[in-house]
mmCIF file of C-alpha atoms in Angstrom:
data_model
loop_
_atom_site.group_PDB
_atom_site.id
_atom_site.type_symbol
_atom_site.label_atom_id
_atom_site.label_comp_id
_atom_site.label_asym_id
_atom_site.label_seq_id
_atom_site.Cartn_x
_atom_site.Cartn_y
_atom_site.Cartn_z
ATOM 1 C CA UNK B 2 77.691 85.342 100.602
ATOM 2 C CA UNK B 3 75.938 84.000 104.035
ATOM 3 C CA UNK B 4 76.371 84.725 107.217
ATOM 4 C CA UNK B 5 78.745 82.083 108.658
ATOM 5 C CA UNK B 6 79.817 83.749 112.093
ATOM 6 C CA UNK B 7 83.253 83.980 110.189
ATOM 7 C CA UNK B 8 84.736 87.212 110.079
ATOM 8 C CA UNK B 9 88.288 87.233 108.885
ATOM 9 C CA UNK B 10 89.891 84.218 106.749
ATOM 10 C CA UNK B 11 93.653 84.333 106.798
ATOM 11 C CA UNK B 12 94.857 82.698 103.913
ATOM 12 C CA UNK B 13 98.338 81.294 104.312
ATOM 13 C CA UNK B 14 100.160 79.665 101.114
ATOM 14 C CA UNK B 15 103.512 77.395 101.584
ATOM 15 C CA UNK B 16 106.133 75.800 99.348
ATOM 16 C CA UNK B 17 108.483 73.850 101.513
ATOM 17 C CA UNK B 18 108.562 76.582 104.388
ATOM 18 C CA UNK B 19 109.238 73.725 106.960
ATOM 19 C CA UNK B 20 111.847 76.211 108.819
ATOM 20 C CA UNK B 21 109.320 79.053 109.623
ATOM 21 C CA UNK B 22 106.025 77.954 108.812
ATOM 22 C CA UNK B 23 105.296 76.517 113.159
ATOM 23 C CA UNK B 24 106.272 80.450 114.136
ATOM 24 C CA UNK B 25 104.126 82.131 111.520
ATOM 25 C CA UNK B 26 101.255 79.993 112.726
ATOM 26 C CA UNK B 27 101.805 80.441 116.059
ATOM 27 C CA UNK B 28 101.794 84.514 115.045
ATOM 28 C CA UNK B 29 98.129 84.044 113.714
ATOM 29 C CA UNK B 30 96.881 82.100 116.652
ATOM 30 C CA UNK B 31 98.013 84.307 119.363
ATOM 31 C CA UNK B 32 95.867 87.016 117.686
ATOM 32 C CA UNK B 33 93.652 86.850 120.282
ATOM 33 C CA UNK B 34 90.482 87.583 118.237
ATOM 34 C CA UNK B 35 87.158 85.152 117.770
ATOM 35 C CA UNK B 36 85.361 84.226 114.294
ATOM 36 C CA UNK B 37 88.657 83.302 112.142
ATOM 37 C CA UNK B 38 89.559 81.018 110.403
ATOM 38 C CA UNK B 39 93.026 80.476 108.909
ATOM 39 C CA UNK B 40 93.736 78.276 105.515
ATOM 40 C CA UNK B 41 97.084 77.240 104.757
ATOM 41 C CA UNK B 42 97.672 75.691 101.400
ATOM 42 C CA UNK B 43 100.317 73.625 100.733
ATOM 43 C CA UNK B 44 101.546 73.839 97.209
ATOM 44 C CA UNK B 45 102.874 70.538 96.714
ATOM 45 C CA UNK B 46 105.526 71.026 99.209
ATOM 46 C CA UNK B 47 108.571 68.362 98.582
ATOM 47 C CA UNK B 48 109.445 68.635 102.650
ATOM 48 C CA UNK B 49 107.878 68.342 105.808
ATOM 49 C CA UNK B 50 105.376 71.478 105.640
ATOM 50 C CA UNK B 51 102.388 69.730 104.846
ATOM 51 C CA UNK B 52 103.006 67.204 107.776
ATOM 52 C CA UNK B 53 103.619 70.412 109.963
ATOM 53 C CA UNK B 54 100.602 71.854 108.673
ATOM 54 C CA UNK B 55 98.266 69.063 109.104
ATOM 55 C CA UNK B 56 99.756 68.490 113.027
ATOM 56 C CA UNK B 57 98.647 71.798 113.673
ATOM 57 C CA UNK B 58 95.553 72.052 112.273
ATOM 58 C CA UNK B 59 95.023 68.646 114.594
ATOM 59 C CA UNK B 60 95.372 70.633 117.299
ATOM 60 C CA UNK B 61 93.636 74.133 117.159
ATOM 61 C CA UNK B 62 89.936 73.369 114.991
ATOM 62 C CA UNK B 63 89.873 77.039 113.372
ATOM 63 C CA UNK B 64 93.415 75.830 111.288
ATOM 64 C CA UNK B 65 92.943 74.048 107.895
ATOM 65 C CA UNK B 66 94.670 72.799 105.326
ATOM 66 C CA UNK B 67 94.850 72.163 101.448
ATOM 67 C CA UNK B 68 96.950 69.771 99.795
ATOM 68 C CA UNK B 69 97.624 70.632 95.995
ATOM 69 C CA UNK B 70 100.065 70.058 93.167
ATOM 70 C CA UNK B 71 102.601 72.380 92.725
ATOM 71 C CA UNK B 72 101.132 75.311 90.668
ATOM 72 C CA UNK B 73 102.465 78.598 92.319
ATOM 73 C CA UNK B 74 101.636 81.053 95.036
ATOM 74 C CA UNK B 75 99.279 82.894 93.024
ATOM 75 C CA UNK B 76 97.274 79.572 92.356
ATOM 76 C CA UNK B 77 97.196 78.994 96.107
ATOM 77 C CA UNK B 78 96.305 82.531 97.186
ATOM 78 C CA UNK B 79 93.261 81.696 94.788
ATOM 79 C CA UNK B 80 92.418 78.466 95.784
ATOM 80 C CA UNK B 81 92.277 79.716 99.703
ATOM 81 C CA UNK B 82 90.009 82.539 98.633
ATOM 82 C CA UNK B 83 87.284 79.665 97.100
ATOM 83 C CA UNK B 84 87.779 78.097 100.063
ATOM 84 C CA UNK B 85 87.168 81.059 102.434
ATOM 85 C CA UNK B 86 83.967 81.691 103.924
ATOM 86 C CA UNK B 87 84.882 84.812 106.175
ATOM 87 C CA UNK B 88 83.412 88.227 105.544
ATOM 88 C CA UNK B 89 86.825 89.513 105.284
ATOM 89 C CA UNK B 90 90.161 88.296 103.847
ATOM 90 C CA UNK B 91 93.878 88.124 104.581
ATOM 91 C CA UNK B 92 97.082 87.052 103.332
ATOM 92 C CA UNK B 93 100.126 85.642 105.144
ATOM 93 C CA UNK B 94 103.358 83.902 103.794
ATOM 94 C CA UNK B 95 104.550 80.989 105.013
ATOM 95 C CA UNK B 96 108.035 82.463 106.390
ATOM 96 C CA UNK B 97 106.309 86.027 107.264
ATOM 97 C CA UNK B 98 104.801 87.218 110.732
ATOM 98 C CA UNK B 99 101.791 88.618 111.971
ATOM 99 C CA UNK B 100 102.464 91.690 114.948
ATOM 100 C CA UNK B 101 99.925 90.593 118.123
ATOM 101 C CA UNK B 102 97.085 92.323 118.219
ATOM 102 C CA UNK B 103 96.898 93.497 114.702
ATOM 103 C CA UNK B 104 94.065 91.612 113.729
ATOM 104 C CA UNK B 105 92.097 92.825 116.307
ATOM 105 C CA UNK B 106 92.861 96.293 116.062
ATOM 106 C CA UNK B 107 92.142 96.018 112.567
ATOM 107 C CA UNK B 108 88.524 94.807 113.071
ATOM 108 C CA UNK B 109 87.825 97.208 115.449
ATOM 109 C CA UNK B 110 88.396 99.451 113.255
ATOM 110 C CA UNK B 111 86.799 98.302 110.301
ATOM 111 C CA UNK B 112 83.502 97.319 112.399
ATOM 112 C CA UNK B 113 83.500 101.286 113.439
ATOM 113 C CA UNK B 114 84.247 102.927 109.941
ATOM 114 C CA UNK B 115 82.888 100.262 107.562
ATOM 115 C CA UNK B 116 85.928 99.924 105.188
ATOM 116 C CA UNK B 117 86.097 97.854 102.036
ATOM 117 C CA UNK B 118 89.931 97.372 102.908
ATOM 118 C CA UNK B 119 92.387 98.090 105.942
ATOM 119 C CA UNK B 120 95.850 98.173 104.987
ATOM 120 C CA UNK B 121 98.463 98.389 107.993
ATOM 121 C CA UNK B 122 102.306 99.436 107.809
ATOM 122 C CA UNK B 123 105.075 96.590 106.896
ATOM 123 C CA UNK B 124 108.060 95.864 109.476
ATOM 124 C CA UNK B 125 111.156 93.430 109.117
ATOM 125 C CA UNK B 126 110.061 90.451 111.216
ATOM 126 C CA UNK B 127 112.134 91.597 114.177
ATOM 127 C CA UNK B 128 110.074 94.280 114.324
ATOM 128 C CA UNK B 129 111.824 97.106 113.284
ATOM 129 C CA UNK B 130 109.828 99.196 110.607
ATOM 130 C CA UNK B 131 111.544 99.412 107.225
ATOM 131 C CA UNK B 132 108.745 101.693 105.766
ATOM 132 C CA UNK B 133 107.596 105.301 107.555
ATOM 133 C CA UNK B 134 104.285 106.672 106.062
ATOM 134 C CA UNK B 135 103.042 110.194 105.448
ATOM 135 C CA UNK B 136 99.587 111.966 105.093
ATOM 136 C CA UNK B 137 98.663 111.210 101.742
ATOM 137 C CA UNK B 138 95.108 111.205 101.602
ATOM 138 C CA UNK B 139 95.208 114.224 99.391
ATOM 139 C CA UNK B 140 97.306 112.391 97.014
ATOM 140 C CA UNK B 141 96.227 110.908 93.786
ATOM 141 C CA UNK B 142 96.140 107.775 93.410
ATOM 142 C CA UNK B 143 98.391 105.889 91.365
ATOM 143 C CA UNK B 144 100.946 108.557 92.961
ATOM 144 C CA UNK B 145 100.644 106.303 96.028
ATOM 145 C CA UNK B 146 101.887 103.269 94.342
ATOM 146 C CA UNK B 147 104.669 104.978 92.947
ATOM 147 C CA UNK B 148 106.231 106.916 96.455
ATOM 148 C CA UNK B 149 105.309 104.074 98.807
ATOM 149 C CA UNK B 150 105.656 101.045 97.067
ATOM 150 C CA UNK B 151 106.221 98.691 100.084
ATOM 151 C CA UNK B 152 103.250 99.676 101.654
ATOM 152 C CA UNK B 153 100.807 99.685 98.492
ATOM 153 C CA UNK B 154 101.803 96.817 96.579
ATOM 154 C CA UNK B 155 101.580 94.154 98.801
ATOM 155 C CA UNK B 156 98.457 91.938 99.459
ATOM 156 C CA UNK B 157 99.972 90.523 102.831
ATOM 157 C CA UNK B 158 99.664 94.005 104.914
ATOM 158 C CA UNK B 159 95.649 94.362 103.707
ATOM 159 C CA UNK B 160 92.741 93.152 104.907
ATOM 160 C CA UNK B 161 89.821 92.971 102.149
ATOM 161 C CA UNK B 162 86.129 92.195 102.030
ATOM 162 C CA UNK B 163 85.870 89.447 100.616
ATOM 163 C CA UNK B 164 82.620 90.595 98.625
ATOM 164 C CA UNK B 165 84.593 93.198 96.908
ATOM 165 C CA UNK B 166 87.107 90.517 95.122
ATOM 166 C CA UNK B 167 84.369 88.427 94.357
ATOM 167 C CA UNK B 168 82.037 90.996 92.763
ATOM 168 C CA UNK B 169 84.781 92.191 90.687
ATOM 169 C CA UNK B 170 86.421 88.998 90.194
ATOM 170 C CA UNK B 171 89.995 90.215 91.394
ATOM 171 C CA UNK B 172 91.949 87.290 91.553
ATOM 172 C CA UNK B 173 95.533 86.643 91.464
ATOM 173 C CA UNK B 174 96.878 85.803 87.561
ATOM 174 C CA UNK B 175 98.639 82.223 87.511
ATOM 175 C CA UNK B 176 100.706 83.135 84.525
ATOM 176 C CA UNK B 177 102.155 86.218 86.574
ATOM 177 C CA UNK B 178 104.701 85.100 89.070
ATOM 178 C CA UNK B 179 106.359 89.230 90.005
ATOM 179 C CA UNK B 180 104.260 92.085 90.570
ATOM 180 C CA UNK B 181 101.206 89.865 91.043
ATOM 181 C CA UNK B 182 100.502 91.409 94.671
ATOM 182 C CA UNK B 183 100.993 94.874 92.957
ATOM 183 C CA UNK B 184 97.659 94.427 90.439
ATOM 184 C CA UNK B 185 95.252 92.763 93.168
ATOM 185 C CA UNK B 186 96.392 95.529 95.493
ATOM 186 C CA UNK B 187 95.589 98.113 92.849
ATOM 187 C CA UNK B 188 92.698 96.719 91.603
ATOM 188 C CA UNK B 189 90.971 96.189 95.128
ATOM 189 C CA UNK B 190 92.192 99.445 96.135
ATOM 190 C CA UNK B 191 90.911 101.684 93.230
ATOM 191 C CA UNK B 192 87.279 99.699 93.430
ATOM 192 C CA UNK B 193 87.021 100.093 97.220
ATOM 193 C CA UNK B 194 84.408 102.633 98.608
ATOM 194 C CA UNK B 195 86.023 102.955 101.489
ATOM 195 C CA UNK B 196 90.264 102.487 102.608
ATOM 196 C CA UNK B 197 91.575 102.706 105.966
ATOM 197 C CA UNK B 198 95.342 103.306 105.948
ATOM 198 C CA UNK B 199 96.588 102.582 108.704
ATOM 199 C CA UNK B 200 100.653 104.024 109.918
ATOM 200 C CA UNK B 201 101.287 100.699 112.635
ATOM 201 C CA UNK B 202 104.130 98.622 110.854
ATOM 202 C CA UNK B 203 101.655 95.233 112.198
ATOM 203 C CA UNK B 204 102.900 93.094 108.964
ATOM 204 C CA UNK B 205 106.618 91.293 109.400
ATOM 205 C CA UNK B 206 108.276 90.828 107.007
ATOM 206 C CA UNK B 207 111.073 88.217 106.588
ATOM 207 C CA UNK B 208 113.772 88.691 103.742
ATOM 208 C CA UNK B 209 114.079 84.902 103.429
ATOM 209 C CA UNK B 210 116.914 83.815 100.472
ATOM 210 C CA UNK B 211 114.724 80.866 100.087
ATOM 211 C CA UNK B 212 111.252 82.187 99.566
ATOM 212 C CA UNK B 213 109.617 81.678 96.425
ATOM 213 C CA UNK B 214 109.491 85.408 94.614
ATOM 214 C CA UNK B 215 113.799 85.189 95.276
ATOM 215 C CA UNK B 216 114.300 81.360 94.001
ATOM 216 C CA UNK B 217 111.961 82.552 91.024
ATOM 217 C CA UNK B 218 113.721 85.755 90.586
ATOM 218 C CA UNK B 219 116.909 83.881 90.355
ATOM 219 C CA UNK B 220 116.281 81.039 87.751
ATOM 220 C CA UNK B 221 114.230 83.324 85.829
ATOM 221 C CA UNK B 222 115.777 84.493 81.984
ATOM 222 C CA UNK B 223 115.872 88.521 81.276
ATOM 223 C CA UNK B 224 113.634 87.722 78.304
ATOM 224 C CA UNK B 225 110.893 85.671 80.394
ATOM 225 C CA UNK B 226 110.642 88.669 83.019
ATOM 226 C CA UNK B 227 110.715 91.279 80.368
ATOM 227 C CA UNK B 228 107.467 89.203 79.026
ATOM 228 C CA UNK B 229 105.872 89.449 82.307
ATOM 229 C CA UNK B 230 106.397 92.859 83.670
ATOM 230 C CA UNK B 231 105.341 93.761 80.069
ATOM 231 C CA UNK B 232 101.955 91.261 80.626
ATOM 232 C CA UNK B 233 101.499 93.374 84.359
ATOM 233 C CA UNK B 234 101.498 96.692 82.286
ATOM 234 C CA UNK B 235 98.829 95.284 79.949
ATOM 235 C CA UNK B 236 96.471 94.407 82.545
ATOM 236 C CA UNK B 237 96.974 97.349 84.614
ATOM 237 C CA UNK B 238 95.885 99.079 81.502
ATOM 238 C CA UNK B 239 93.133 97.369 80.673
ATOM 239 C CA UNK B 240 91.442 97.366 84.320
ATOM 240 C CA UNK B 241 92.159 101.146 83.759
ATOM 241 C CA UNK B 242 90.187 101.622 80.798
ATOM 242 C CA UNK B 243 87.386 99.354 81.916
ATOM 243 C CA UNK B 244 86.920 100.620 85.480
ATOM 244 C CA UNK B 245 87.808 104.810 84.450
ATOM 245 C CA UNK B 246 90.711 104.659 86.485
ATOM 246 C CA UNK B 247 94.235 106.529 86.293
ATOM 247 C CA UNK B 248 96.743 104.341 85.834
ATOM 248 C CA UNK B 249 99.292 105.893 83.262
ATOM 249 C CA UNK B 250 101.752 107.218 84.948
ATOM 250 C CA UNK B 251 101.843 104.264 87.025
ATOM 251 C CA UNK B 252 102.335 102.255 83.873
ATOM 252 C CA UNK B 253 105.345 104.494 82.486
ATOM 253 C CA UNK B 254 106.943 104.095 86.522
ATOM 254 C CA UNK B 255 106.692 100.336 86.001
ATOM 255 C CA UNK B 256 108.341 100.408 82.432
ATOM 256 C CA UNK B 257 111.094 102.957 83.596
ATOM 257 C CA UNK B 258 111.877 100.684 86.998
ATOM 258 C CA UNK B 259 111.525 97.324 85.046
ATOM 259 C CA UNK B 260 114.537 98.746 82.586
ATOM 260 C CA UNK B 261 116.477 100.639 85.197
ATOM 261 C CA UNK B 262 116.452 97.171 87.723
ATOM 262 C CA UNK B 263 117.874 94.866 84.328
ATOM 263 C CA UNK B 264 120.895 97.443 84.232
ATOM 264 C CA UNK B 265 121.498 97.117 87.624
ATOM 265 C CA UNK B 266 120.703 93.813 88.249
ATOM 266 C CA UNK B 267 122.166 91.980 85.769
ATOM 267 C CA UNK B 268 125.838 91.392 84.536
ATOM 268 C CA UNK B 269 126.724 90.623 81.850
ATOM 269 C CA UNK B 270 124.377 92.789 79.510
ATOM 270 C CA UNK B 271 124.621 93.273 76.065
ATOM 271 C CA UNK B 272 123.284 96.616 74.567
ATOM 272 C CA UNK B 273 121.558 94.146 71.993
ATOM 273 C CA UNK B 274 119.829 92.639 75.302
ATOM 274 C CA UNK B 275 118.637 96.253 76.001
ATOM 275 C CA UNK B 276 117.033 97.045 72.618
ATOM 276 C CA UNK B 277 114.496 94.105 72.756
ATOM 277 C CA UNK B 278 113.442 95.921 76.051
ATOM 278 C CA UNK B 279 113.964 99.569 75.665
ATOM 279 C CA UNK B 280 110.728 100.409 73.115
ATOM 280 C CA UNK B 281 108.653 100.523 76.346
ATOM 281 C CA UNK B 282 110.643 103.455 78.188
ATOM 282 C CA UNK B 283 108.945 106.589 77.824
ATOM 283 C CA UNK B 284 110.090 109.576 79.413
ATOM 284 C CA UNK B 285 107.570 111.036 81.718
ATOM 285 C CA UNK B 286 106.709 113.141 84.967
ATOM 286 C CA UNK B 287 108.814 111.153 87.637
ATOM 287 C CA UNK B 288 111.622 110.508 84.557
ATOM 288 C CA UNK B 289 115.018 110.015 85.601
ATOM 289 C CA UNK B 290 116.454 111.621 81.928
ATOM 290 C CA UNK B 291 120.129 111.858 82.820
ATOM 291 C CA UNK B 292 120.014 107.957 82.819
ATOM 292 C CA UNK B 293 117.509 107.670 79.695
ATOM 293 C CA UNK B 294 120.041 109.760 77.809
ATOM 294 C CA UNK B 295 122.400 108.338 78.483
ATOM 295 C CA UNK B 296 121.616 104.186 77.933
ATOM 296 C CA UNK B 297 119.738 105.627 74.456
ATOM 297 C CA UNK B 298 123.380 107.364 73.331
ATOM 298 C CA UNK B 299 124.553 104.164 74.718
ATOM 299 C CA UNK B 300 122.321 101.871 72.610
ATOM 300 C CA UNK B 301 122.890 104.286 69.333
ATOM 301 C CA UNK B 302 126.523 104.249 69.600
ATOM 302 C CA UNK B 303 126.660 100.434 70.260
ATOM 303 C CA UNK B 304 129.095 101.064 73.204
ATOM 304 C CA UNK B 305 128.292 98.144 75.749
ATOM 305 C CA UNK B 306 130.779 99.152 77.667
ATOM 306 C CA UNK B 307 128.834 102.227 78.514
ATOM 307 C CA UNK B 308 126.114 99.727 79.703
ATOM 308 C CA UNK B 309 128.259 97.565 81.654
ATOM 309 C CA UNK B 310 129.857 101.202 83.503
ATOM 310 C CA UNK B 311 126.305 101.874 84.064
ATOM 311 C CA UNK B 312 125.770 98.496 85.647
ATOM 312 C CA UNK B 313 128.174 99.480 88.118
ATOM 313 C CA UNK B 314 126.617 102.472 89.529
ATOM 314 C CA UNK B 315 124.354 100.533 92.388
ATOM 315 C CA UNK B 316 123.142 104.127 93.147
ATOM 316 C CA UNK B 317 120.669 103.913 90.046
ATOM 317 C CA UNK B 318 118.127 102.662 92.352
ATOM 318 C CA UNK B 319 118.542 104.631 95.032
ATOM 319 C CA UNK B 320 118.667 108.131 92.631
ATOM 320 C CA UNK B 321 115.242 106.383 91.505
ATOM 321 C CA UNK B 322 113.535 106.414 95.068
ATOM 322 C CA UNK B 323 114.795 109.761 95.581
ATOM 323 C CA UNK B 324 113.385 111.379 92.030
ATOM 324 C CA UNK B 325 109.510 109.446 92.907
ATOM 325 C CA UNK B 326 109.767 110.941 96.307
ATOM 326 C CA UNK B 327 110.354 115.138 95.172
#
């Protein structure tokens, strides 16, 4: 790619974000640094956020926007990256804020260590982290997806080089719509030379009711998520195979969390429900067997009331984060 004087493209996606999308603009301008440009695309917003949007960009010249049908965030994300001429590449959603100064610290650091990404720490939008990180640089890999989550799966709390995704085609997959963030971050991550992680929680987040992963995670059917998470397994696996990467266990964690979240998550639930699902559980390093044994004597004894007990126990989850953390 040329030379453009461009360093950092912020690439901002919004679905009728008309509440919060003015103060996570005003986040991104205040960052105080010089060759950026930010690109907000506005997936075919029913409200006043492309209005908003265009006002802005109006008014401050390094602010554009794209207009576009409704096709999903992930279709956005990839539309701002074609659109993106900086040597570096950021995310940002619409109701999400960036900490002042972050952008600049980040550069700084990536112009004096040469890094193919910079990932930074994640905060509630108030400020207040909800993450703490550790030392794992000794660590293997996929094991760092698994015990911090929050900090490796997201896109929004890295910065990338923009020649990396494009070399390697990473893009984000349309037909994906949960754990989409999870297979760029992996992918970019495992095929970067070079990763700065960074402990300063400079990402904040917003746990917004109305975002788009929580309305999508709301109208979507057990069966059409099961397809998914199922599709995010397969292409994990793949890029593993191609690129001689461990992935695995990672895999097997995403199987086991998938199953364990429908239990918990979802009421009323059928043990027929759970059979369609449960081929893909495997028992493995991180396994939680108490709760496999017990949903398998469930399923071969065709007691759903078992399952529905189980549902019940909201500590599941929390037993979970504990057992990937020993």
């Amino acid at each position: 790619m040329a030379y453009t004087g461009i360093k950092l493209s912020v690439v901002v996606p919004a679905y009728n974000s008309e509440k919060f999308i003015l103060e996570c603009l005003d986040s991104i301008r205040a960052q105080e640094i010089d060759g950026y440009e930010c690109i907000v695309v506005d997936d075919g917003s029913t409200d006043n956020t492309g209005k908003i949007c265009d006002g802005y960009a109006k008014k401050n010249p390094q602010f554009k926007v794209i207009h576009q049908k409704n096709a999903g965030v992930s279709t956005a994300r990839n539309k701002g990256i074609e659109a993106a001429l900086g040597e570096f590449i950021t995310f940002v959603d619409a109701d999400d804020l960036v900490a002042l100064g972050a952008y600049k610290k980040a550069l700084q650091r990536i112009k004096e260590e040469s890094c193919d990404v910079y990932s930074f720490g994640i905060a509630d939008y108030k400020g207040t982290a909800d993450i703490s990180l550790y030392d794992f640089k000794e660590e293997e890999f996929q094991d760092m997806f698994i015990k911090y989550p929050v900090y490796m799966n997201h896109v929004c709390n890295k910065i990338f080089k923009k020649e990396l995704l494009e070399k390697n085609g990473i893009l984000f997959d349309p037909e994906i719509r949960t754990s989409e963030d999870l297979l760029v971050s992996y992918k970019a991550l495992a095929l970067s030379k070079k990763t700065i992680y960074a402990n300063e929680p400079d990402y904040l987040y917003r746990d917004n009711e109305f975002s788009v992963t929580h309305i999508y995670m709301n109208i979507t059917t057990k069966r059409f998520r099961s397809d998914e998470n199922a599709a995010v397994v397969k292409n994990l696996l793949d890029f593993s195979k191609k690129h001689k990467t461990k992935a695995k266990k990672l895999a097997k964690y995403l199987e086991l969390r998938d199953a364990l979240s429908y239990i918990v998550d979802y009421s009323p639930f059928s043990v027929k429900d759970y059979k369609s699902y449960a081929p893909g559980i495997k028992i493995w390093t991180y396994s939680f067997v108490p709760v496999y044994i017990f949903v398998t004597v469930a399923m071969s004894l065709n007691l759903s009331f078992l399952v529905h007990l189980f549902h019940i126990l909201q500590g599941a989850k929390r037993r979970l984060k504990k057992a990937v953390k020993k």
